[in-house]
Coordinates of C-alpha atoms in Angstrom, one line a residue:
M1 CA 0.0 -0.1 0.2
R2 CA 1.1 3.5 -0.5
A3 CA 1.7 6.0 2.6
A4 CA 2.7 9.4 3.0
R5 CA 5.8 9.3 5.4
F6 CA 7.6 11.8 7.3
Y7 CA 11.3 11.5 7.3
D8 CA 12.3 15.0 8.4
R9 CA 11.6 18.6 8.1
G10 CA 10.8 19.3 4.4
D11 CA 11.2 15.4 3.7
I12 CA 7.8 13.6 3.3
R13 CA 7.7 10.9 0.6
V14 CA 5.0 8.5 -0.7
D15 CA 6.5 5.1 -0.2
E16 CA 5.1 1.5 -0.8
I17 CA 4.8 -0.3 2.7
N18 CA 3.4 -3.5 3.9
E19 CA -0.2 -3.4 4.7
P20 CA -0.5 -3.5 8.6
I21 CA -1.3 -6.5 10.5
V22 CA -4.6 -6.4 12.6
K23 CA -3.9 -7.5 16.0
A24 CA -6.4 -8.7 18.7
G25 CA -8.1 -5.9 20.4
Q26 CA -7.7 -3.8 17.2
V27 CA -9.7 -2.9 14.0
G28 CA -8.5 -2.5 10.5
I29 CA -9.9 0.5 8.3
D30 CA -10.2 -0.2 4.3
V31 CA -9.3 3.7 3.8
A32 CA -11.4 5.3 1.1
W33 CA -9.9 8.9 1.3
C34 CA -7.2 10.3 3.6
G35 CA -6.1 13.9 4.0
I36 CA -3.5 15.9 5.4
C37 CA -4.2 18.2 8.3
G38 CA -2.5 21.3 9.5
T39 CA -0.5 19.5 12.0
D40 CA 1.1 17.4 8.8
L41 CA 1.9 20.9 7.1
H42 CA 3.6 22.3 10.4
E43 CA 5.4 18.9 10.5
F44 CA 6.7 19.2 6.9
L45 CA 7.7 23.0 7.3
D46 CA 9.0 23.2 11.0
G47 CA 9.2 19.8 12.3
P48 CA 9.6 17.5 13.9
I49 CA 7.3 18.8 16.3
F50 CA 5.0 15.9 17.2
C51 CA 6.9 13.2 15.1
P52 CA 9.6 11.4 16.4
S53 CA 13.1 12.2 15.3
A54 CA 16.3 10.0 15.1
E55 CA 17.8 11.7 18.3
H56 CA 14.6 11.6 19.9
P57 CA 12.3 8.3 19.5
N58 CA 8.8 8.3 20.7
P59 CA 9.2 7.7 24.3
I60 CA 6.3 5.1 24.4
T61 CA 6.8 3.1 21.2
G62 CA 10.4 3.9 20.5
E63 CA 9.6 4.7 16.8
V64 CA 11.8 6.8 14.7
P65 CA 11.5 8.0 11.4
P66 CA 10.0 7.6 8.6
V67 CA 6.8 7.3 10.1
T68 CA 3.2 7.4 8.5
L69 CA 1.2 10.5 8.5
G70 CA -2.6 10.7 8.0
H71 CA -5.1 10.5 10.8
E72 CA -8.0 12.2 8.8
I73 CA -9.5 9.4 7.1
S74 CA -12.7 7.7 6.0
G75 CA -13.4 4.2 5.3
V76 CA -14.9 1.0 6.1
V77 CA -14.0 -1.0 9.5
N78 CA -12.8 -4.3 9.1
L79 CA -13.7 -6.6 12.5

């Protein structure tokens, strides 16, 4: 699947990635539309703000760039 991925300030790429595996206690969404929001724009222009960086991984998940953007979605929930 294709995903907009944040690498660093001014560096967002559309990458081909594996579809996430839905685990117990989670739901999957067949995305119909996904947009960017102001937060994504600020990450691109001024970030990283909320996105982790190589120097500062996410304190809970340990995630480092690239991270998939896009939280404004619509689609069909798969149970």
